[in-house]
XYZ file of C-alpha atoms in Angstrom:
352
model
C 65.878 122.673 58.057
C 68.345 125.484 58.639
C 69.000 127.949 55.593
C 72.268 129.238 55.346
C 70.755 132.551 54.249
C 69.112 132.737 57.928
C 73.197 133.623 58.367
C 73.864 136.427 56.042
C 73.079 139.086 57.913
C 74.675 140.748 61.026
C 71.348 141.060 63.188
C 69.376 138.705 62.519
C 65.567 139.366 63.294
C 63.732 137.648 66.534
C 61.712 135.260 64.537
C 64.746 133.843 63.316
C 66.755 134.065 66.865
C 63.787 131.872 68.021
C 63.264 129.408 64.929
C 67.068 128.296 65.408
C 65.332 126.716 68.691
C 63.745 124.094 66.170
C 66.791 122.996 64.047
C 67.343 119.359 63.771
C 70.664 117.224 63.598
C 71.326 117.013 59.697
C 70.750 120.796 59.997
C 73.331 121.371 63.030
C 75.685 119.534 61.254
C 75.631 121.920 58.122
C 76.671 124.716 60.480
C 80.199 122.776 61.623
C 81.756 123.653 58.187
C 81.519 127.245 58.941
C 83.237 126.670 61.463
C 86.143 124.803 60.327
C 86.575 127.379 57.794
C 86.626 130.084 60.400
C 89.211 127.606 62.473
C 91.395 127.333 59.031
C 91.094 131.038 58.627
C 92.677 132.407 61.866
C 95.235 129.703 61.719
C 96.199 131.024 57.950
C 96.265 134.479 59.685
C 98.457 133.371 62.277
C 101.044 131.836 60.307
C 101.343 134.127 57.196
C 100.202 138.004 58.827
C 96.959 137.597 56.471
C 93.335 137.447 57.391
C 91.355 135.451 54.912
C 87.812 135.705 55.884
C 85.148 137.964 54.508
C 83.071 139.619 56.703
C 80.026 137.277 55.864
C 82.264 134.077 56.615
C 82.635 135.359 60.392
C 79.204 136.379 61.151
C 77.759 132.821 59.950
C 80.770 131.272 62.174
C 79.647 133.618 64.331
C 75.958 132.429 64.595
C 76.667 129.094 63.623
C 78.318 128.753 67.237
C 75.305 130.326 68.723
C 72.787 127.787 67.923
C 75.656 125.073 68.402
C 75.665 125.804 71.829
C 72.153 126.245 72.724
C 71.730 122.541 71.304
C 75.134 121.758 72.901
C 76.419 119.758 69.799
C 79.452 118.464 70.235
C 80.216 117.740 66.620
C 82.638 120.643 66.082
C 84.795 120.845 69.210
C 87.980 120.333 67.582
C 86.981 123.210 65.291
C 86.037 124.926 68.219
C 89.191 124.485 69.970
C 91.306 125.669 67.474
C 89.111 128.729 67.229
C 90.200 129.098 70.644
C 93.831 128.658 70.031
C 93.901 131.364 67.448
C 91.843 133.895 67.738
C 93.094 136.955 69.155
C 91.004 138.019 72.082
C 92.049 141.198 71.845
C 91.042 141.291 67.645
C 88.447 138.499 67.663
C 86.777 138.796 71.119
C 83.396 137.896 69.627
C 84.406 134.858 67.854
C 86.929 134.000 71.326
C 83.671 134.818 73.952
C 81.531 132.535 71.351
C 83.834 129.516 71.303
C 84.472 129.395 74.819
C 80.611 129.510 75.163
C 80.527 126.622 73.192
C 82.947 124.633 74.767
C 81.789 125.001 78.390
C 78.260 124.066 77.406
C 79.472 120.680 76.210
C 82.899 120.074 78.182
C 83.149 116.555 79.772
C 85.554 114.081 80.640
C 85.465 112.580 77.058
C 86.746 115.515 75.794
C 89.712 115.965 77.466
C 92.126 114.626 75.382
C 91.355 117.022 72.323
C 91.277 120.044 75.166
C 95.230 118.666 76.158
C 96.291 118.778 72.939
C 94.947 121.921 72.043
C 96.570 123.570 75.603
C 99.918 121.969 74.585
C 99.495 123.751 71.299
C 98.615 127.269 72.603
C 101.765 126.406 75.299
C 104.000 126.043 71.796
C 102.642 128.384 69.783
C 102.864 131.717 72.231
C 104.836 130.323 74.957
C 102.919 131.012 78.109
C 99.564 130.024 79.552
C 95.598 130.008 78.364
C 93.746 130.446 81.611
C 90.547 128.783 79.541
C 92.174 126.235 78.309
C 93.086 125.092 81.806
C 89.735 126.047 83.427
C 88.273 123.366 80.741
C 90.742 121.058 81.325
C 89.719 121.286 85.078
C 85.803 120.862 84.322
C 86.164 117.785 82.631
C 86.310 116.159 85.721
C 89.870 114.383 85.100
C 92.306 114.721 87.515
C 95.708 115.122 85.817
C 98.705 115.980 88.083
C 100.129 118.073 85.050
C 97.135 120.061 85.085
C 97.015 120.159 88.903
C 100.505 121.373 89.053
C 99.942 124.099 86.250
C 96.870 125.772 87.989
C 98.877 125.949 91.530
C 101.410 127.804 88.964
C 99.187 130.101 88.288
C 97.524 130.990 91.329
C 100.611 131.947 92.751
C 101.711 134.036 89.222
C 102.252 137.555 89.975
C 101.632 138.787 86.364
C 98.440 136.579 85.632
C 95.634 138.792 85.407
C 92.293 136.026 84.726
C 93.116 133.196 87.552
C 89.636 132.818 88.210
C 89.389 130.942 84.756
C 91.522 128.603 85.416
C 90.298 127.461 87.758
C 87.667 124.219 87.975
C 84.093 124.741 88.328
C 83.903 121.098 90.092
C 85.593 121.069 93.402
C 89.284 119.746 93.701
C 90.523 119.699 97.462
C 94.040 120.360 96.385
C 93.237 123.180 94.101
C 90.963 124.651 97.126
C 93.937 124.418 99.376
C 96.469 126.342 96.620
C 93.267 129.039 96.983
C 93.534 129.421 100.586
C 97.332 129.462 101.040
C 96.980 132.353 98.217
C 94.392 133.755 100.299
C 96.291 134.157 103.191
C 99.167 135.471 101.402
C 97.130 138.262 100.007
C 95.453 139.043 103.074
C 96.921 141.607 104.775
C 97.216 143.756 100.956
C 93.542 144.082 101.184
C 93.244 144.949 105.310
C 95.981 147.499 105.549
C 95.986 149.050 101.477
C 92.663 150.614 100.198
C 90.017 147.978 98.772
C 89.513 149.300 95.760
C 90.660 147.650 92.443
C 92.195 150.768 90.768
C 94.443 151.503 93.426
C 95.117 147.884 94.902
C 96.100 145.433 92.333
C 95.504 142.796 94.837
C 91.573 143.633 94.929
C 90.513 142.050 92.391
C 92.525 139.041 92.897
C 90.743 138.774 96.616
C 86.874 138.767 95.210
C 87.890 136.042 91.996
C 89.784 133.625 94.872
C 87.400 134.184 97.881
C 84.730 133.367 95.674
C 85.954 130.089 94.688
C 87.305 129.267 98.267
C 83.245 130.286 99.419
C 81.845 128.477 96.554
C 80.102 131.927 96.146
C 77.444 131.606 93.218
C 75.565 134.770 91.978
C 71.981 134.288 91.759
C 70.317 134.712 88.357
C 73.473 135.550 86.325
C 71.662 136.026 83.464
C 69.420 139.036 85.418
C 72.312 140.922 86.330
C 74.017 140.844 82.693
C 71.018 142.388 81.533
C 70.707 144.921 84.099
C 74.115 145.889 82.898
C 72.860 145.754 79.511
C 70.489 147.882 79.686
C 72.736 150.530 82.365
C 75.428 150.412 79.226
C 73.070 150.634 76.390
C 74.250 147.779 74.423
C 72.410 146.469 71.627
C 69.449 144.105 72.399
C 70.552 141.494 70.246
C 72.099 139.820 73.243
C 68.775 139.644 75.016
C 67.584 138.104 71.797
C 70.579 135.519 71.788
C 69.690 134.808 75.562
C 65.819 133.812 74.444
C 67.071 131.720 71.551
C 69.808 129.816 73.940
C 67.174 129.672 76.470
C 63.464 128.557 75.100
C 62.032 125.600 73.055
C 58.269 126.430 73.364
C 56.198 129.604 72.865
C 55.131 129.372 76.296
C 58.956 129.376 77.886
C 59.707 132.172 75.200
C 56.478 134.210 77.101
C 57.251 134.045 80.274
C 61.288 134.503 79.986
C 60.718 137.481 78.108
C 58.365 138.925 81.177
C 60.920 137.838 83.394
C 63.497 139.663 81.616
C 61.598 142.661 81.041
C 60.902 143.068 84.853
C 64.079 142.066 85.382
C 66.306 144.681 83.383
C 64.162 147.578 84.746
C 64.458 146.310 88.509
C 66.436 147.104 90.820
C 69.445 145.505 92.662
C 67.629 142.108 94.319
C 67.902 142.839 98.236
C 68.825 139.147 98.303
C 71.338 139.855 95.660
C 73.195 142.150 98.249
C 72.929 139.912 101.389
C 74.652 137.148 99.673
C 77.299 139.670 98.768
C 77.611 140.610 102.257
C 77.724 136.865 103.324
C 80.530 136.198 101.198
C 82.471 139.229 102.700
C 81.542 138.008 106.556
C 82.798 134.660 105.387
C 86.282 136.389 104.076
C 87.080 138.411 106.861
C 86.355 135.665 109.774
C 88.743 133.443 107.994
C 91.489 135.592 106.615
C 91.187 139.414 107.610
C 90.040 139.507 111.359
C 93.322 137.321 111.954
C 95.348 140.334 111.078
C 95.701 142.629 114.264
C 94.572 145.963 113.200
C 97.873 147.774 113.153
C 99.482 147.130 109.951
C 103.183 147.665 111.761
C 101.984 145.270 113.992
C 101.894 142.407 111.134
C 104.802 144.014 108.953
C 107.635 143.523 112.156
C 105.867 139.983 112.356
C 107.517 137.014 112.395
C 105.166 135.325 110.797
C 105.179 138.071 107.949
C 107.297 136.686 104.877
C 109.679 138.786 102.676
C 107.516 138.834 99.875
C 104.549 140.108 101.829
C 106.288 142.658 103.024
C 108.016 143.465 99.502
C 104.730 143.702 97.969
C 102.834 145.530 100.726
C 106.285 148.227 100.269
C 105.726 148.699 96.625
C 101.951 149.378 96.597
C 102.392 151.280 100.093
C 105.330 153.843 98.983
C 103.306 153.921 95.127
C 100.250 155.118 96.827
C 101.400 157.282 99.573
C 104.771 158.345 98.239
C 106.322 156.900 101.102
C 109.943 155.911 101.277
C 111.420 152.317 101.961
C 111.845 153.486 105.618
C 108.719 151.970 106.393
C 110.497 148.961 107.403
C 112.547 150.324 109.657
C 110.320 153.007 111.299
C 109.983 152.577 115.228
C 107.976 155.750 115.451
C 105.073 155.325 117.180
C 101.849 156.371 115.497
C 98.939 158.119 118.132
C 96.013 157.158 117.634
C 94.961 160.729 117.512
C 97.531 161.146 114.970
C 97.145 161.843 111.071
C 96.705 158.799 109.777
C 100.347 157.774 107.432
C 98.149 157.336 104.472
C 97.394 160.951 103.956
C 93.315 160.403 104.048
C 93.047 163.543 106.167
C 91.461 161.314 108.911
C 93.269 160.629 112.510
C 95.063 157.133 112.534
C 92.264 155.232 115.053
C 89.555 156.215 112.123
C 91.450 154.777 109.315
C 94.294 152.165 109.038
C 94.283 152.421 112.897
């Protein structure tokens, strides 16, 4: 049986990680409490500017989630769900990260009717969209033409900045087209303005929806995060948290821990980069060797819509400084020529 001591404390010791592996159902159900109270605490918070818990009350929520999901219990997804609804991401991005953990361990179709109502509630209560909420929605594995309808929203939403979420982990043809058709759109923002995502706000936008159109999948997730774990120097307790989600016997618990030592001091897999550079091939035959290579070329188009060109203008004239004369420039550029973009290179070298 669980203790709810094994809870008290912030960092809980590996022994006690691990022994969570071993908790039975009367004991799993103890932990939902916690968090309904954490649920009913953020929702006080949110309605009368107060914040009720005590710092013990969200680290056992905290936890309690933890083991929740490694045994993927179901038995508190309403709690869970209004966790979701409440919390702050930006003030409780533990307690947000740990319930959505939660939820996409045990998401399925059965489910979806609590997930609706809490997305209609998060639709009231802040008036906008939840990018998780509809991602969930999506991997239940309903189709629901509202749903449908609100992701295409979204893909094409200018000021969204997580669209990736949203969208399904299962594949849904229509959803796959909306990705391409924003795809194309995009396009010639990442060909003819610098790939780089703190200069092009398009950049990052290109990787999240070319992944999903390639059905791109890194390999050992789990690797990489610790990699970056151990390149950022955060706290260990996460690899700790990734045993206990990830072992029932001493043996597993031996070997994963190997595998993650060898792992977090290794370098970048060679395979690792290959599939990166299959997913880019994939990208440009389909989308950016389409373009022609001179960016005039495409802007005086006819094929070129208004908003392309309105966007490719603003980013263009932010970078480079460059006036709105861009559209109606007939000057040639040489290809010997400095190159518009002010990179110091001649034109054939760089957006030539």
């Amino acid at each position: 049986m669980l203790t709810y001591n094994t809870f008290n404390r912030e960092k809980p010791d590996r022994e006690e990680y691990l022994s969570w592996a071993n908790a039975d159902e009367v004991s799993l159900k103890s932990l939902v409490p916690f968090i309904k109270n954490m649920a009913d605490g953020l929702e006080s918070w949110f309605s009368e500017a107060r914040y009720e818990l005590t710092e013990e009350d969200f680290w056992i929520s905290l936890h309690s989630l933890d083991v929740l999901t490694a045994h993927q219990y179901c038995g508190a997804i309403k709690d869970a769900l209004r966790l979701l609804v409440y919390a702050d991401p930006d003030e409780d991005e533990r307690i947000a990260d740990a319930t959505l953990n939660y939820l996409e361990a045990i998401v399925s179709e059965e489910h979806f009717s609590d997930i609706y109502e809490a997305w209609k509630l998060y639709r009231t209560l802040y008036d906008g969209e939840d990018e998780h909420l509809l991602g969930l929605l999506g991997n239940t594995g309903k189709t629901n033409p509202e749903i449908q309808r609100r992701v295409k929203e979204v893909i094409w939403d200018e000021e969204a900045s997580f669209k990736a979420l949203a969208l399904p982990d299962k594949g849904d043809p229509e959803i796959q087209k909306e990705v391409r058709r924003r795809l194309i759109e995009i396009a010639p923002l990442v060909k003819y303005l610098p790939q780089d995502r703190f200069e092009n706000p398009y950049f990052d936008e290109w990787i999240d929806m070319g992944e999903y159109w390639t059905s791109f999948e890194y390999p050992d997730e789990e690797i990489f995060h610790f990699q970056d774990i151990k390149k950022s120097k955060r706290n260990s307790d996460e690899r700790l948290s990734y045993l206990k989600n990830s072992v029932r016997t001493k043996k597993e618990e031996i070997e994963l821990s190997k595998k993650l030592d060898l792992a977090i001091n290794a370098p970048i897999d060679k395979k690792y980069k290959k599939q990166l550079e299959r997913r880019d091939e994939l990208l440009s035959n389909a989308f950016l060797d389409r373009l022609p290579s001179d960016f005039k070329v495409w802007f005086e188009s006819l094929g070129t819509s208004d908003s392309q060109r309105d966007k490719f203008t603003f980013i263009y004239n932010e970078l480079f400084q460059m006036d709105n004369s861009i559209k109606n420039s007939s000057k040639k550029i040489g290809r010997n020529d400095p190159c518009p973009c002010n990179s110091g290179k001649k034109y054939k070298k760089c957006c030539g």
